Every structure is written in C-alpha cells, then in structure tokens.
mmCIF file of C-alpha atoms and ligand atoms in Angstrom:
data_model
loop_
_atom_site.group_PDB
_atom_site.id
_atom_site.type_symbol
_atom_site.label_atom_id
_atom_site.label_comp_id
_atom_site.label_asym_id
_atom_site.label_seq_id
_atom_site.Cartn_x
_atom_site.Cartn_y
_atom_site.Cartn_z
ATOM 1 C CA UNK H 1 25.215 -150.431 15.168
ATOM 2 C CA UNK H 2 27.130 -148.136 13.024
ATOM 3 C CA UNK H 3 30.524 -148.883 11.428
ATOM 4 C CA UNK H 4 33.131 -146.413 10.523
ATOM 5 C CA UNK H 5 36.552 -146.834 9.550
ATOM 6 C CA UNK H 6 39.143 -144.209 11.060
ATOM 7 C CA UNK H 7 42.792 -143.689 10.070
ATOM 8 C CA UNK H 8 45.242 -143.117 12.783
ATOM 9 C CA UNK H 9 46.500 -144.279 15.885
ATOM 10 C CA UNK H 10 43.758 -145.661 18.091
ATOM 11 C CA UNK H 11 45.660 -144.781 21.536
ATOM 12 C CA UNK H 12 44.066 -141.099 20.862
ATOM 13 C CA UNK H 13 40.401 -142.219 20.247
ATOM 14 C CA UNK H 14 38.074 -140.993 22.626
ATOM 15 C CA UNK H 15 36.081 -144.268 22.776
ATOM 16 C CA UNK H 16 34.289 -146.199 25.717
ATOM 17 C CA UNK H 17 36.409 -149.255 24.431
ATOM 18 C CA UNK H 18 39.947 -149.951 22.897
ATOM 19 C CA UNK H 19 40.603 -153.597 21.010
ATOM 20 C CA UNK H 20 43.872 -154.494 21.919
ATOM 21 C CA UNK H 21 45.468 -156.881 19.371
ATOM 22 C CA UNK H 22 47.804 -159.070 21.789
ATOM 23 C CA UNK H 23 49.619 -162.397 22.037
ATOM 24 C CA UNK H 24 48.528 -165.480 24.506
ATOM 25 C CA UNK H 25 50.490 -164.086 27.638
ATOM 26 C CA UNK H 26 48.889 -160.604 27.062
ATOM 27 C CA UNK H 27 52.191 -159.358 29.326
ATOM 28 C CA UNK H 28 53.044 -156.952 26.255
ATOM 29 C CA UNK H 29 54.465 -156.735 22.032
ATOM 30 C CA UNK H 30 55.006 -154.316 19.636
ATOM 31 C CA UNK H 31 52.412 -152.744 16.988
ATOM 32 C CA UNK H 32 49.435 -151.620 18.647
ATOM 33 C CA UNK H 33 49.913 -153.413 22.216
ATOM 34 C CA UNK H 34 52.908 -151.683 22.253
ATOM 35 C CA UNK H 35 51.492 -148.300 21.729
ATOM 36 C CA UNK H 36 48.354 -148.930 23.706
ATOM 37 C CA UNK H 37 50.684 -149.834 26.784
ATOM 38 C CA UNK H 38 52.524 -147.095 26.352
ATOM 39 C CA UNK H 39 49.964 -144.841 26.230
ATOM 40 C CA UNK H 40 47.891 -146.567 29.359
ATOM 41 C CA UNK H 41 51.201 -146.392 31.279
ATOM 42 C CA UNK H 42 52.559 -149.362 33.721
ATOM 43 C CA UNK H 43 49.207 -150.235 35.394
ATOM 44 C CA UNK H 44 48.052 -151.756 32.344
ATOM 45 C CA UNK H 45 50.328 -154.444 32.488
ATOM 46 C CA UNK H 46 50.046 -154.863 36.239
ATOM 47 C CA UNK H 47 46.618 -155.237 35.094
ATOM 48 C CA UNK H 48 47.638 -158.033 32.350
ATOM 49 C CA UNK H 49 49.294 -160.301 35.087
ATOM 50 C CA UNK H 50 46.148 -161.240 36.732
ATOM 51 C CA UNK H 51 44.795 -162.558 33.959
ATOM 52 C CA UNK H 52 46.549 -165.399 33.245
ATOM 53 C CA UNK H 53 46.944 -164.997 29.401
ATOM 54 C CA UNK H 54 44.567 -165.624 27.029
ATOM 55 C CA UNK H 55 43.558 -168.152 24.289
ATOM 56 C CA UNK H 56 43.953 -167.175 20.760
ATOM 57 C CA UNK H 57 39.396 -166.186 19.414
ATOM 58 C CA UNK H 58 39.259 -165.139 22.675
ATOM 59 C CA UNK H 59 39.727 -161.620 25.001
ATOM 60 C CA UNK H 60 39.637 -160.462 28.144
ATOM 61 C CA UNK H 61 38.966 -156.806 29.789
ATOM 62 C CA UNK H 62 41.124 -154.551 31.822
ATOM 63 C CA UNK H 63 40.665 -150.918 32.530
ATOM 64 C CA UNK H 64 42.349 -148.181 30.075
ATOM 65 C CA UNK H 65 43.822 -146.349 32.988
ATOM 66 C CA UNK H 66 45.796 -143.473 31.221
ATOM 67 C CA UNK H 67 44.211 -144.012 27.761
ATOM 68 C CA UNK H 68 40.766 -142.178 26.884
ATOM 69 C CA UNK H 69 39.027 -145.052 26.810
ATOM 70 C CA UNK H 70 37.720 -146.761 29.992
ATOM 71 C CA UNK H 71 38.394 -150.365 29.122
ATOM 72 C CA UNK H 72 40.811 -152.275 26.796
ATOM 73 C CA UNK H 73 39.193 -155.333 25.495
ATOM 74 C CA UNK H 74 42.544 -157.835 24.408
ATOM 75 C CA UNK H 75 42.092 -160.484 21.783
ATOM 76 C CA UNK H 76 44.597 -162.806 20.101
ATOM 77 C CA UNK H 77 44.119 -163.312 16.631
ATOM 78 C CA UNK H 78 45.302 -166.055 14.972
ATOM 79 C CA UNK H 79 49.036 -166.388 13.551
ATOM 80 C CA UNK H 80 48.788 -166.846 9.444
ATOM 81 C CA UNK H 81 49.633 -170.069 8.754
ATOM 82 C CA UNK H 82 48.081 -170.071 5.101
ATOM 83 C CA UNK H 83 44.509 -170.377 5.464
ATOM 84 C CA UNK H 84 44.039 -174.417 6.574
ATOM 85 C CA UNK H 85 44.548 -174.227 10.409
ATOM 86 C CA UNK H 86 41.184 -172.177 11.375
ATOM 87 C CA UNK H 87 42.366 -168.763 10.804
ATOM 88 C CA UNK H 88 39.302 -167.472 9.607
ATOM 89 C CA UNK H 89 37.206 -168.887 12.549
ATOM 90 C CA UNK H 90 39.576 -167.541 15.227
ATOM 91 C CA UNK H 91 39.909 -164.140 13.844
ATOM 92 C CA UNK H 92 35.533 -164.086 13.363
ATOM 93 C CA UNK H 93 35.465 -165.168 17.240
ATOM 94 C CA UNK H 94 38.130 -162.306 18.352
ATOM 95 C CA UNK H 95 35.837 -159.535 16.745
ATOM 96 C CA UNK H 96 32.482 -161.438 18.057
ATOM 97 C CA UNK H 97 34.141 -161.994 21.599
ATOM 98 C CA UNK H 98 35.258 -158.437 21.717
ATOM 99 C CA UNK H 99 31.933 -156.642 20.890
ATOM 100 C CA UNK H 100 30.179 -159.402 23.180
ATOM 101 C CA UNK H 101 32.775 -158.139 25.983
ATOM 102 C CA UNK H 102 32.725 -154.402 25.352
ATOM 103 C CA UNK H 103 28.604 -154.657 25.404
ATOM 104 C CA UNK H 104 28.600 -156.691 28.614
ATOM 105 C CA UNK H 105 30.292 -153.289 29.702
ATOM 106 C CA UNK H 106 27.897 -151.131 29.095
ATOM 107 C CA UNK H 107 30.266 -149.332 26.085
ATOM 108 C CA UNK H 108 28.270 -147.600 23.818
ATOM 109 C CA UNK H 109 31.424 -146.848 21.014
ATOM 110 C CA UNK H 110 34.380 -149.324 20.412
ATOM 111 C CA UNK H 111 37.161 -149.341 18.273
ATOM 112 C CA UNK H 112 39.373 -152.079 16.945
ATOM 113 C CA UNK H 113 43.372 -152.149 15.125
ATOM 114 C CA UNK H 114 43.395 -154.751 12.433
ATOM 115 C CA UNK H 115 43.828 -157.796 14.485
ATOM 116 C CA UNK H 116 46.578 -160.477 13.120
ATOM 117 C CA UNK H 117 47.755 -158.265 10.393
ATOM 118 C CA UNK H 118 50.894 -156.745 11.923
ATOM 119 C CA UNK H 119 53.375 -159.274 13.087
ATOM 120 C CA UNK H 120 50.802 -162.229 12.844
ATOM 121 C CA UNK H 121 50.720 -161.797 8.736
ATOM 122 C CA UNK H 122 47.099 -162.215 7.977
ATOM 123 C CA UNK H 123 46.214 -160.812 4.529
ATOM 124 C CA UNK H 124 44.920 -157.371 5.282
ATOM 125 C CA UNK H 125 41.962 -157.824 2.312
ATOM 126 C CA UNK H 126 40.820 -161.272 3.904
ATOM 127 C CA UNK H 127 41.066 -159.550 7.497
ATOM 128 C CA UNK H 128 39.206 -156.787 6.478
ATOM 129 C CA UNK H 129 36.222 -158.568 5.168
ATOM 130 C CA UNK H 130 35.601 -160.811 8.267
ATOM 131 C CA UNK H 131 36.015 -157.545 10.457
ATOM 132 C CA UNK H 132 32.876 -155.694 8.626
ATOM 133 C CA UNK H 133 31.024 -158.979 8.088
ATOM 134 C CA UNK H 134 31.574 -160.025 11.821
ATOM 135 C CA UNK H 135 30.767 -157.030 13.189
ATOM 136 C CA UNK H 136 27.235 -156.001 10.864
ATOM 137 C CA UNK H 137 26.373 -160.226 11.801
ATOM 138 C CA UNK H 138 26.786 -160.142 15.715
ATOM 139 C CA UNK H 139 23.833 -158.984 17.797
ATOM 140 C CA UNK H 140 24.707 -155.888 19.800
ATOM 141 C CA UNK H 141 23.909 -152.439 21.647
ATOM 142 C CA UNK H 142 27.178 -150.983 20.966
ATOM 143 C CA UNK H 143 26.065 -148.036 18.973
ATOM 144 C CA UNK H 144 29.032 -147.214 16.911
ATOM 145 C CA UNK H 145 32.417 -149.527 16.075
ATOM 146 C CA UNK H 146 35.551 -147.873 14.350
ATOM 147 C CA UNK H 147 37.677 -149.602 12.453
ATOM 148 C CA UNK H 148 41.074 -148.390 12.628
ATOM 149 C CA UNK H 149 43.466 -148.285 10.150
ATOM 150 C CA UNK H 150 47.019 -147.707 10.471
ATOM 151 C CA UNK H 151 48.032 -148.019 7.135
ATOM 152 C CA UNK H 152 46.698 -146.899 3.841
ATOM 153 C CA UNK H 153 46.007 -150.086 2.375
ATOM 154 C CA UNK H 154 43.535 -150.746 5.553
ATOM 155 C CA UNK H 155 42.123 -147.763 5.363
ATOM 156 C CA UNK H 156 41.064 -148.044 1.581
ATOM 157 C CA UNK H 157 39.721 -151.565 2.157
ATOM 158 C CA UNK H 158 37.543 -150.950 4.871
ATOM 159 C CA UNK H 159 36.409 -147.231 3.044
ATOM 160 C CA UNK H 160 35.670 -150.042 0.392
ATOM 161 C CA UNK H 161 33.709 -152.638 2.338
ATOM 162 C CA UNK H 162 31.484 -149.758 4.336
ATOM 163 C CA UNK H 163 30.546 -147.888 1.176
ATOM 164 C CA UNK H 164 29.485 -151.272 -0.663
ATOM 165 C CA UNK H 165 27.862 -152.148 2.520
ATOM 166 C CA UNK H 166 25.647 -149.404 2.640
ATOM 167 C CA UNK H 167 24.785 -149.235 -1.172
ATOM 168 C CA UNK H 168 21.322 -150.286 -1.829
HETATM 169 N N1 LIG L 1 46.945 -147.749 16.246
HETATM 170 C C1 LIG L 1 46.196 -148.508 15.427
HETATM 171 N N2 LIG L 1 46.674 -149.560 14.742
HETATM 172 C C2 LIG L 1 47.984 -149.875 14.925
HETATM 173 C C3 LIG L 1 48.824 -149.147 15.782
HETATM 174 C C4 LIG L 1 48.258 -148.027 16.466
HETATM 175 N N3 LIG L 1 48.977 -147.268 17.299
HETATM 176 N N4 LIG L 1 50.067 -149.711 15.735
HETATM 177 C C5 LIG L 1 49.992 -150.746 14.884
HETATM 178 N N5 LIG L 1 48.749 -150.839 14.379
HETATM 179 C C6 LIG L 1 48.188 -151.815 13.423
HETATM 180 C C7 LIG L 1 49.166 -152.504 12.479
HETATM 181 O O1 LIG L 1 49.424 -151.670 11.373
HETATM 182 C C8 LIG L 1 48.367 -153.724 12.076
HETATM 183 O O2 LIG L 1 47.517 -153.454 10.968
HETATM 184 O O3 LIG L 1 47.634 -152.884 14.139
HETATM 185 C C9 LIG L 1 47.490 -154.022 13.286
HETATM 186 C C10 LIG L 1 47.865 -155.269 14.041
HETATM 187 O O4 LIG L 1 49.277 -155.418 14.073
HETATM 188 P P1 LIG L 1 50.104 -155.958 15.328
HETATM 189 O O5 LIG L 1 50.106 -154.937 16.391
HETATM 190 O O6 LIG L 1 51.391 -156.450 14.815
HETATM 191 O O7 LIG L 1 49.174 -157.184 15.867
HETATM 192 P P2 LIG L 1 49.033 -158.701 15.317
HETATM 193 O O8 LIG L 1 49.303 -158.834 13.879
HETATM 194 O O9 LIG L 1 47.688 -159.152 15.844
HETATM 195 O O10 LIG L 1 50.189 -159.469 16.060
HETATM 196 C C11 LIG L 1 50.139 -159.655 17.448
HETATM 197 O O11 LIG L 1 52.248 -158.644 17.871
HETATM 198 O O12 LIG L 1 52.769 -156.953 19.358
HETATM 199 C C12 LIG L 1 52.738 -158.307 19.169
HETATM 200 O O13 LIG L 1 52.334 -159.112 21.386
HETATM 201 C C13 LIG L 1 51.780 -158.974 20.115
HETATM 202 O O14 LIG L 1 52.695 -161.097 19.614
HETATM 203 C C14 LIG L 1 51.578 -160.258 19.396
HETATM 204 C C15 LIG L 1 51.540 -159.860 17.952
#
C-alpha cells in the first residue's frame, strides 16, 4: 500500500473511503465530523442512528451519500488523558480497524483526518507516528492511504515520517 500525506480538507477528496474522526454516539461534533456531515448532508446522520454508537479503537461504516467518497468509515480515538490510560493502543486499533473496514469494502484508496488531535488533545507528533507505523504494519489491499492534514504542523510531520520511511 502506498502512503501519502495531503493538506486540506478531506470532505473534497475523491477517495473510495473517508475516516471520520467521531465521538461514542457517532450522532455528530465539530472538526472534521462536523465538516464531513455537512458535506454528506442529513442522511448521514440518519445513517448514524442505526448504529448504536460506537466504542472508542473501534469504527463502523455508513455510506458517504453527498460526499465523493462512497463510504465513511467512523472511529473514536481515544481522549488524551496523558499517556497511562491506553491511548496509544486505542488510537493503533482505530487506524487498524479502519483500513480492516474500508478493505472488507472493496476500497481501493482511503483517507484519514488526524484522529484524537482536535478536541480529543492527543499530541499531534505522537499521533502522527502511530498513524504511518499502523498503517505500513497492517496487512491490506487498499492500494493507496492519505493522510490528511489540516494544519501545518500535521502536514510537516507526516511529510517527515513518509520521506524517512522511504529512505533506504
Ligand atoms: N478535513 C481534514 N481534517 C480536519 C478537518 C477537515 N475538514 N476539520 C478538522 N480536521 C482535523 C483537525 O485539525 C484535527 O487535526 O481533524 C483532526 C481531528 O480533530 P477533531 O475533529 O477535533 O477530532 P478528535 O480530536 O478525534 O475529537 C473528536 O470532536 O467533533 C468532535 O464529535 C467529535 O467529540 C468528538 C471529538
């Protein structure tokens, strides 16, 4: 699979599959649930009410309706609580669960926000590495994954992490 890292707002990505970072009721928030709900228009949280929420390292799959993308694949990361209470774990499992999901699909591209590091304060270097180490580790047939950025910082950490990745 390939990585790339993309700046922007990832309700315009023409990808099979959107990550959604959302809370445990997945019935709507700001940041990029906000915007991807706006975007997908009110069917999308229609959608959302079926589900009966979801537990925080894991997702669950609706359609995109008005978005580009087909599907929306919703995780809930983990709320920062310092480091001791599993944070690491639960955000690894969100970006496993996720490409697991978006592969069970049939997706062949996906692209993911920076889950936890809006509202949920994870440190955006720490996030960054378990995004590009989750994703190269977990077995797959997605072809490509996009990291998005939505913030410079983000950007430059994951230009970072991809170029060292692919040094020899
Ligand atoms: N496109 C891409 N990335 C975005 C966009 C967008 N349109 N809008 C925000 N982001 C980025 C933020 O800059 C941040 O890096 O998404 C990342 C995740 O931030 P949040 O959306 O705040 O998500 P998170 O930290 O996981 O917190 C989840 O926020 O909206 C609520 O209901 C949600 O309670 C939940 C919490």
């Amino acid at each position: 699979m390939e990585l790339r890292a993309w700046f922007g707002d990832i309700t315009r990505l023409e990808v099979d599959a959107v990550v959604n970072a959302a809370n445990e009721t997945l019935l709507g928030g700001g940041g990029v649930d906000g915007a991807i709900h706006r975007a997908a228009g009110p069917e999308l949280l229609e959608a959302c009410r079926t589900l009966g929420g979801c537990a925080t390292g894991d997702a669950k799959v609706t359609d995109g309706y008005r978005l580009p993308a087909r599907w929306v694949v919703h995780t809930v990361g983990p709320i920062w609580g310092g480091g001791g209470r599993g944070e690491a774990d639960l955000l690894r499992r969100c970006y496993r669960r996720c490409l697991e999901l978006a592969d069970g699909l049939g997706a062949r591209t996906v692209a993911f926000p920076a889950v936890s590091t809006g509202v949920y304060g994870y440190p955006r270097r720490a996030a960054a590495e378990i995004a590009v180490t989750t994703l190269r580790t977990t077995p797959t047939s997605i072809d490509i994954a996009t990291l998005v950025a939505f913030d410079t910082e983000t950007y430059e950490l994951y230009r970072a992490l991809l170029d060292g990745a692919s040094r020899p």
